Coordinates of C-alpha atoms and ligand atoms in Angstrom, one line a residue:
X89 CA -14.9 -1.0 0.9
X90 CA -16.4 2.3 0.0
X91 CA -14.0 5.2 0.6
X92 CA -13.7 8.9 0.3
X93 CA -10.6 10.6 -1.2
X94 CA -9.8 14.2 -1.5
X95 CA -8.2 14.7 -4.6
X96 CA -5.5 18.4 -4.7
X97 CA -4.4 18.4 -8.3
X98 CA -2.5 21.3 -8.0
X99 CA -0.3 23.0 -10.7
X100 CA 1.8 22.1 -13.5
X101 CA 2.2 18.4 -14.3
X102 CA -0.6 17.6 -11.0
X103 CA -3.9 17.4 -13.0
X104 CA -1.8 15.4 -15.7
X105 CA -0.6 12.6 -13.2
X106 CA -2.9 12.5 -10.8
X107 CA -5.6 11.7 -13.9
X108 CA -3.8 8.3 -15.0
X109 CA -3.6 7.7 -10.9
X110 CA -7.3 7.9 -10.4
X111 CA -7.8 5.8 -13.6
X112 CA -5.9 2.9 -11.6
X113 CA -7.6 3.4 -8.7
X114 CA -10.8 3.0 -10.7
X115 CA -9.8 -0.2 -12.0
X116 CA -8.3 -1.7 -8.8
X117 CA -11.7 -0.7 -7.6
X118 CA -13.5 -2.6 -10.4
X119 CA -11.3 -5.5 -10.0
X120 CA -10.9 -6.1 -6.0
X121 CA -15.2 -4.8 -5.6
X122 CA -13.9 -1.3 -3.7
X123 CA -15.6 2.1 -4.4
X124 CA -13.5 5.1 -4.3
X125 CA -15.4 8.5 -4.5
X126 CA -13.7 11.4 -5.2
X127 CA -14.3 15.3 -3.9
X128 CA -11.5 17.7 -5.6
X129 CA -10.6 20.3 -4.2
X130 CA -7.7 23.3 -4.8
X131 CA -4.8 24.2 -3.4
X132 CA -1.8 25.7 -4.3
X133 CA -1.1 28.1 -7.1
X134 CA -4.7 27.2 -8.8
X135 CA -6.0 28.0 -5.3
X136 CA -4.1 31.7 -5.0
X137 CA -5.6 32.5 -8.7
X138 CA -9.0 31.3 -7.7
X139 CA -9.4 32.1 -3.8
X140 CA -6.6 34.2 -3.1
X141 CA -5.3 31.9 -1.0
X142 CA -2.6 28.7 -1.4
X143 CA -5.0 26.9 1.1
X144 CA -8.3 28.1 1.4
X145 CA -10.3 26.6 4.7
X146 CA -12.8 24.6 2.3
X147 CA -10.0 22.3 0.4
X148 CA -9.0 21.7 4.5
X149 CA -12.5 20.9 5.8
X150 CA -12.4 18.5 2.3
X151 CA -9.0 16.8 3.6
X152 CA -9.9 16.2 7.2
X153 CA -13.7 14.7 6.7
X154 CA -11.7 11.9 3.9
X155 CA -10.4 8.9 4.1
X156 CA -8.0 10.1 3.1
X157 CA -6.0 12.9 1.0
X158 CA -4.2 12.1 -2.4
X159 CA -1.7 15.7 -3.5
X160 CA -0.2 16.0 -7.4
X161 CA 2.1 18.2 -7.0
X162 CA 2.1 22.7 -6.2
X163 CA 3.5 26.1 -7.6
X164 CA 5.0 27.2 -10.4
X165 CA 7.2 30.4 -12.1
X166 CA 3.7 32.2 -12.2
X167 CA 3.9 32.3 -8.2
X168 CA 7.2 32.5 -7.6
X169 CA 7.7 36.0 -6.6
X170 CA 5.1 35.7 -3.9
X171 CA 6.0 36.8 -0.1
X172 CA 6.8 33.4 1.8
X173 CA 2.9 32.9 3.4
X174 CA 1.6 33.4 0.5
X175 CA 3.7 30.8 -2.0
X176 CA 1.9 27.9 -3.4
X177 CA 4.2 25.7 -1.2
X178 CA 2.7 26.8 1.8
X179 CA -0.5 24.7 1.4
X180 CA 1.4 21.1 1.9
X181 CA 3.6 22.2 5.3
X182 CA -0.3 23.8 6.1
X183 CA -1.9 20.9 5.1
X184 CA 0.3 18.3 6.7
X185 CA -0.6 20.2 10.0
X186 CA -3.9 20.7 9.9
X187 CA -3.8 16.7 9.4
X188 CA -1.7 16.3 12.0
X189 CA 0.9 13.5 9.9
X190 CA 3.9 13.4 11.7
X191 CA 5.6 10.9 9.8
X192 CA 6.9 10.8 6.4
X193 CA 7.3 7.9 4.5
X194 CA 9.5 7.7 1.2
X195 CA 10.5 4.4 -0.2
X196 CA 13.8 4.3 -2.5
X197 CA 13.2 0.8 -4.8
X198 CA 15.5 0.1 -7.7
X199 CA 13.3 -1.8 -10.0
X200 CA 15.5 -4.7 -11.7
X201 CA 14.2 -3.2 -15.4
X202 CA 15.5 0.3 -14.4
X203 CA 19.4 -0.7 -12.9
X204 CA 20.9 0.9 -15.7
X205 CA 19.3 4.2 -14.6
X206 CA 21.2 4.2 -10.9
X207 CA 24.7 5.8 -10.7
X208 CA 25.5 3.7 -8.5
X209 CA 28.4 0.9 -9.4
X210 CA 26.4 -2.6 -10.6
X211 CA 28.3 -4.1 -8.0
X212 CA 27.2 -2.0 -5.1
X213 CA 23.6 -2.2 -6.3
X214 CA 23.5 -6.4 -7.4
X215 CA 21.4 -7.9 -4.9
X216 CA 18.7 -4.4 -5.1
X217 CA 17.7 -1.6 -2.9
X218 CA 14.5 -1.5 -1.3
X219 CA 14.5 0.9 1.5
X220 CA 12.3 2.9 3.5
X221 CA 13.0 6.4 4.7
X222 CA 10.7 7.2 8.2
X223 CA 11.3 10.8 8.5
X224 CA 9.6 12.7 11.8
X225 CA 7.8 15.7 9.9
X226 CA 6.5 17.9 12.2
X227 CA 9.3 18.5 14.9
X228 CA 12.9 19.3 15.2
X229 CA 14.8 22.6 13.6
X230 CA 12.1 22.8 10.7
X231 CA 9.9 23.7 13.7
X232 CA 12.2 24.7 16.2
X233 CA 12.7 28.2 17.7
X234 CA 14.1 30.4 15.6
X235 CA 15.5 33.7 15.7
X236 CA 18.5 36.6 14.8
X237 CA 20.6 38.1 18.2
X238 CA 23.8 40.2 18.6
X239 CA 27.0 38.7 19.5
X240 CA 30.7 39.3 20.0
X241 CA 30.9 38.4 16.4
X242 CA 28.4 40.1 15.0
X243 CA 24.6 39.2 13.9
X244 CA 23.6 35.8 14.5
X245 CA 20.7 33.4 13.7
X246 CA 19.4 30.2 15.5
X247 CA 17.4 27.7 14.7
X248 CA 16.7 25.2 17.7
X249 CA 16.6 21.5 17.2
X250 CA 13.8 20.0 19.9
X251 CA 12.6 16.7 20.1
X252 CA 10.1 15.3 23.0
X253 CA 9.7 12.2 24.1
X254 CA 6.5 11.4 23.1
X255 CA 7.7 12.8 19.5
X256 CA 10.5 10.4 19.4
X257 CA 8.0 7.7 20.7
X258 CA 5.3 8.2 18.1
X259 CA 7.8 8.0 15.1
X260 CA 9.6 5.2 16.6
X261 CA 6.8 2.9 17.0
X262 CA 5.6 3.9 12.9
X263 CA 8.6 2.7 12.4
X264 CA 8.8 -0.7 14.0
X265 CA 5.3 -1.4 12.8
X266 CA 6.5 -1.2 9.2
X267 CA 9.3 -2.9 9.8
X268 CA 7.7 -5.7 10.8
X269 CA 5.6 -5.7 7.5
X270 CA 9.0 -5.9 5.6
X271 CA 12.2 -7.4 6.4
X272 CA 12.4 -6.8 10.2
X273 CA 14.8 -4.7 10.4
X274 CA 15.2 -0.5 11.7
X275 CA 18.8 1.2 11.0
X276 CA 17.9 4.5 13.8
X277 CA 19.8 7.5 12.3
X278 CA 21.4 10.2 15.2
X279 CA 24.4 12.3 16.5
X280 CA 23.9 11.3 19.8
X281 CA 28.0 11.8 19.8
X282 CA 27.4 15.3 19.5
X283 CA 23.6 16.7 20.1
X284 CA 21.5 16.4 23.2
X285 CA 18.3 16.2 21.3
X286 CA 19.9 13.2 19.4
X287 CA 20.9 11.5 23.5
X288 CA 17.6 12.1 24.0
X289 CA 16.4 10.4 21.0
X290 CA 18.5 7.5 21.0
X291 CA 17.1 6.7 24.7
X292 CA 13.3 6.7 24.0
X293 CA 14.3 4.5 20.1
X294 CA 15.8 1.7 22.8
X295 CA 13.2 1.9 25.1
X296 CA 10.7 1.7 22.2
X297 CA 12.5 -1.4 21.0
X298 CA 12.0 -3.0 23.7
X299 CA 8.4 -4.1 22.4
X300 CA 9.6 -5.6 18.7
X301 CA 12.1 -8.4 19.8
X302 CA 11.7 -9.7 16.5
X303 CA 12.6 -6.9 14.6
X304 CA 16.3 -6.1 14.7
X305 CA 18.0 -2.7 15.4
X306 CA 20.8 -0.4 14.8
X307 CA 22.0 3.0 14.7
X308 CA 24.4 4.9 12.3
X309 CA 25.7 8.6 13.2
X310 CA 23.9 10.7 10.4
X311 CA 27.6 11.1 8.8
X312 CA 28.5 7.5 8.7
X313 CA 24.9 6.8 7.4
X314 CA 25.2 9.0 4.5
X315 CA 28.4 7.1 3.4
X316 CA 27.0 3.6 4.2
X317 CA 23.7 4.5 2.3
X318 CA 26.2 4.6 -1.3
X319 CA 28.7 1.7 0.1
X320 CA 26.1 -0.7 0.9
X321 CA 22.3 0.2 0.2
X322 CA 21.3 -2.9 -0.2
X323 CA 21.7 -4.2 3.2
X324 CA 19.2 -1.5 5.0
X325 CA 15.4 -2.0 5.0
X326 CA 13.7 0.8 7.2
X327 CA 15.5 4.6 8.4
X328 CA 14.3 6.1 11.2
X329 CA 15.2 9.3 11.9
X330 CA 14.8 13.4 12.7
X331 CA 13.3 15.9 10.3
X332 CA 16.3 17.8 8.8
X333 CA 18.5 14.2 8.6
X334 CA 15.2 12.3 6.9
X335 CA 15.1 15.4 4.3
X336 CA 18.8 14.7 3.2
X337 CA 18.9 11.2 3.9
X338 CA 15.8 10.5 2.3
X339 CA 16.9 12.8 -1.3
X340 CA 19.9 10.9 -1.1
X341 CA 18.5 7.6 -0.9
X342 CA 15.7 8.7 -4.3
X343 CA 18.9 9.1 -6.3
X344 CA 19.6 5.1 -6.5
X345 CA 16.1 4.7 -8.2
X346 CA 17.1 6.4 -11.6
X347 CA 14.4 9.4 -11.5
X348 CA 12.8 11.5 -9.6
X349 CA 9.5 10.6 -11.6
X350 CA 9.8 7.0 -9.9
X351 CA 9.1 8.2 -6.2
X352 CA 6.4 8.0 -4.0
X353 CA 5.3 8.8 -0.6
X354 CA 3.4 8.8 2.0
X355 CA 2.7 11.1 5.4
X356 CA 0.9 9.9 8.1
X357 CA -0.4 10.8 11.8
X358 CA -2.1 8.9 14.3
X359 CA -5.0 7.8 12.8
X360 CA -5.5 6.1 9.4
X361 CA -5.9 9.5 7.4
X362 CA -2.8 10.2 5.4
X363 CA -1.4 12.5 2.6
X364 CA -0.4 10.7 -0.9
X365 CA 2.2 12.1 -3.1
X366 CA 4.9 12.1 -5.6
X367 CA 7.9 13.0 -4.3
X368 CA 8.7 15.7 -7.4
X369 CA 6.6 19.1 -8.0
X370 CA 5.0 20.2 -10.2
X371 CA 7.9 20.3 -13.2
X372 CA 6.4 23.5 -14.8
X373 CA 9.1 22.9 -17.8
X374 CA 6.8 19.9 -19.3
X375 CA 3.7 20.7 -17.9
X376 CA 0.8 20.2 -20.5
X377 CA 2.8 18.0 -23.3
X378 CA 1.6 14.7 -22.2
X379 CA 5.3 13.6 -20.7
X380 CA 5.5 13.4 -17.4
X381 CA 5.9 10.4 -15.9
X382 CA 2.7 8.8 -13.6
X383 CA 4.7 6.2 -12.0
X384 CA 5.2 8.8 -8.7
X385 CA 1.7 9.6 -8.1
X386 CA 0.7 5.8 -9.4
X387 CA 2.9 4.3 -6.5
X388 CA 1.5 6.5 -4.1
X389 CA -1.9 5.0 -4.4
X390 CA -0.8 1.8 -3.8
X391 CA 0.7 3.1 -0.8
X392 CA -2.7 4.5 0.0
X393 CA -4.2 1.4 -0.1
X394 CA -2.0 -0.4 1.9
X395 CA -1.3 2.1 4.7
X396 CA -4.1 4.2 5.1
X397 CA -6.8 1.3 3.7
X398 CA -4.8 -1.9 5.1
X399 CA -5.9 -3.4 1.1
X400 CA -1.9 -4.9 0.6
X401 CA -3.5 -7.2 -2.2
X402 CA -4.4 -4.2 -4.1
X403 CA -1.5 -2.4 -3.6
X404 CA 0.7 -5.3 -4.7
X405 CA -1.7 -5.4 -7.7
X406 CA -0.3 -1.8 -9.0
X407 CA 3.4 -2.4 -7.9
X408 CA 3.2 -5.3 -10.2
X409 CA 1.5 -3.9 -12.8
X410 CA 4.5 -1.2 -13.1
X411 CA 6.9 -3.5 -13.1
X412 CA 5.3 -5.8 -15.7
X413 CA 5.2 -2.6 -17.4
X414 CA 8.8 -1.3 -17.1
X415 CA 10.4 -5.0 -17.9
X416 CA 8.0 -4.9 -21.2
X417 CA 10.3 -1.9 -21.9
X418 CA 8.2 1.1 -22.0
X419 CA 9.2 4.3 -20.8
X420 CA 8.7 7.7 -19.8
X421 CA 11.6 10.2 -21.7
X422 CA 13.0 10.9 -17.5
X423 CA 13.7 7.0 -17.7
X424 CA 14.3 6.3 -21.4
X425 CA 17.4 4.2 -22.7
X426 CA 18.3 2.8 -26.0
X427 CA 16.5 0.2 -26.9
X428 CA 13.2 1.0 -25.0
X429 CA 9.8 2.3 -26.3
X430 CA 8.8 6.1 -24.9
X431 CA 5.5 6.5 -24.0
X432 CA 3.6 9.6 -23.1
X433 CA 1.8 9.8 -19.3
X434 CA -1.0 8.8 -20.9
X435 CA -0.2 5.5 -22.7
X436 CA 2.2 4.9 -19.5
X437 CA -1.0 5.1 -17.2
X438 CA -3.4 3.0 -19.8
X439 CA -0.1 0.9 -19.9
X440 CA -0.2 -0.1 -16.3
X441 CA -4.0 -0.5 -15.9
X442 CA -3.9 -3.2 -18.5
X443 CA -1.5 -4.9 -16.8
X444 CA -3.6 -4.8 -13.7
Ligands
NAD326 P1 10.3 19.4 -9.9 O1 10.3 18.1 -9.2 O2 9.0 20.0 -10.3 O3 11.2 19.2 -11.3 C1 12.6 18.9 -11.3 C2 13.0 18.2 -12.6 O4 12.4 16.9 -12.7 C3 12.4 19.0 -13.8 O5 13.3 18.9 -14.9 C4 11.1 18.2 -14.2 O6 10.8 18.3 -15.5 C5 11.5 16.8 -13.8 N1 10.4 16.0 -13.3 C6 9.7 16.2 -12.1 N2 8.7 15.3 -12.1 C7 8.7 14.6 -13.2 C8 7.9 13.5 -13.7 N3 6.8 13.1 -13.0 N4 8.2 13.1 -14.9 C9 9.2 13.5 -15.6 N5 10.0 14.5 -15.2 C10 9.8 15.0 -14.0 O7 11.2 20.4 -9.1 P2 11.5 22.0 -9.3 O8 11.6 22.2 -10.8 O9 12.5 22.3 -8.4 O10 10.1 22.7 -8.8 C11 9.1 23.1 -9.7 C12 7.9 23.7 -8.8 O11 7.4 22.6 -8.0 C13 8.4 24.8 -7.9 O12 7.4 25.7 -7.8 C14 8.6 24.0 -6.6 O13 8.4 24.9 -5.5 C15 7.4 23.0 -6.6 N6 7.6 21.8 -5.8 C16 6.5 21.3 -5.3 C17 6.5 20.1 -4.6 C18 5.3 19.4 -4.1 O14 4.2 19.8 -4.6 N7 5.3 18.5 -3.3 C19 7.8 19.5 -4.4 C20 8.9 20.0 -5.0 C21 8.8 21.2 -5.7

């Protein structure tokens, strides 16, 4: 395959990691006969000191005529005391709908070479976690009317939680479809006890059901979830569930895996475009020391290829790769114990490419 990727570096530790990510990519391009061309393009706080702007139109006319769009990470302490609109973070919500991804995917693994890293009992966490958080991105309070008012008790502010069917539908159905690559089975995530939007939602998440007999389905009040998530992680395989529960759910859920610096994701829309992207920012406090670990942004192209590229061979080629590389015992300092060998994002990137 030949494909084009827009490549936002960003601030911080960005250009660092998402260097040793295009260096795999390169090689899992060399290896499986795939080329991968790259445009870069700014955003962020390198785009407000160059453009003026956290988004400039070009880096968005970039993103929508690619394959699709890999981000490092945004902002810094340089831009921090910025009005709202114009704050580095702006360009990912702007980005993320000018692409029109609805759904946001963030896998929690535990690798077996990193169980010492999760605070979780070894008990709770023998038999692994391995579980995908489908977040809806683009709807709900996040999005939701929002506004101050007078009342008996004084000044008050709102913001509405929404959903529409066809909202509910869309996310649903990503779900399912994922599900089905994995281990069949959706855990939807509500408070149809308490909210209409979440009654409404329930509905359209049975009614979408109906078309996946073979994968299996429950639901957990968001409450219930949060606890079951730290009783028994192992037994879930794929959340569904609203914007502002997905955010907590999905933070929650990272915190099993040992670091932050272990996380990918992935947001996608209707088509096969999607945004790429470590879960962490842009970690000002070790930017430009050669630390920071690659194994976000490095995971993230392996969800590119198998998501936005359908290539699951390739992607399985990087997972494996990382963990060859973490059970040899090298390390980034965010994941080091005694005993292991600490690498630099460099050596960890070269690390994992031999391995490929
Ligand atoms: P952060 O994720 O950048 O850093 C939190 C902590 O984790 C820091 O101690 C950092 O050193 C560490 N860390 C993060 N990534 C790491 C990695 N790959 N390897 C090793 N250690 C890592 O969060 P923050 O400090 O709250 O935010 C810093 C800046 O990033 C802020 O401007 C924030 O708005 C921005 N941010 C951007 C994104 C994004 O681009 N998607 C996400 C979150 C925060």
């Amino acid at each position: 395959m030949k494909l084009n990727i827009a490549l936002v570096p960003g601030d911080g530790i960005g250009p660092e990691v998402m260097a040793q990510n295009v260096l795999v990519l390169n090689k899992i391009g060399e290896k499986f006969g795939h080329t991968f061309e790259y445009k870069e393009v700014d955003a962020g706080g390198i785009a407000i000191d160059k453009h003026g702007e956290p988004l400039p139109q070009n880096t968005i006319d970039v993103c929508k005529a690619s394959d699709s769009v890999f981000l490092a990470a945004v902002g810094g302490w340089k831009w921090d005391t910025l009005p709202g609109n114009m704050r580095p973070e702006r360009a990912l919500l702007g980005l993320r709908g000018e692409l029109g991804l609805y759904a946001n995917l963030r896998p929690a693994t535990l690798h077996e070479a990193l169980k010492d890293a999760c605070p979780l009992k070894p008990e709770l966490v023998k038999d692994g976690v391995d579980i995908m958080v489908v977040r809806e991105l683009t709807g709900g309070m996040y999005f939701g009317e929002k506004g101050r008012k007078q009342t008996d008790m004084g000044e008050a502010a709102y913001d509405v939680e929404q959903y529409s069917v066809e909202e509910v539908k869309r996310i649903t159905k990503t779900a399912f479809e994922i599900a089905r690559k994995r281990k069949k089975h959706v855990t939807n995530v509500d408070k149809q006890n308490v909210l209409e939007s979440s009654r409404l939602w329930r509905s359209v998440v049975l009614e979408v059901a109906k078309d996946y007999p073979d994968v299996e389905l429950d639901h957990l009040y968001v409450d219930n979830a949060s606890m079951q998530l730290i009783m028994r992680p192992s037994t879930f395989d794929v959340i569904v569930t609203g914007n502002i529960f997905g955010d907590i759910l999905s933070d929650e859920a990272s915190q099993m895996t040992g670091s932050i610096g272990m996380l990918p994701s992935a947001s996608l829309g209707s088509g096969s475009l999607g945004m790429y992207e470590p879960v962490h920012g842009s970690a000002p406090d070790i930017a430009g020391k050669d630390i920071a670990n690659p194994i976000a942004t490095i995971l993230s192209g392996a969800m590119m290829l198998k998501y936005s590229f359908g290539l699951a061979d390739e992607a399985k080629a990087i997972e494996d790769a990382v963990a060859k590389v973490l059970n040899d015992g090298y390390r980034t300092g965010d994941i080091m114990s005694e005993g292991m060998k600490k690498v630099g994002c460099k050596e960890m990137g070269k690390l994992i490419i031999d391995r490929i």
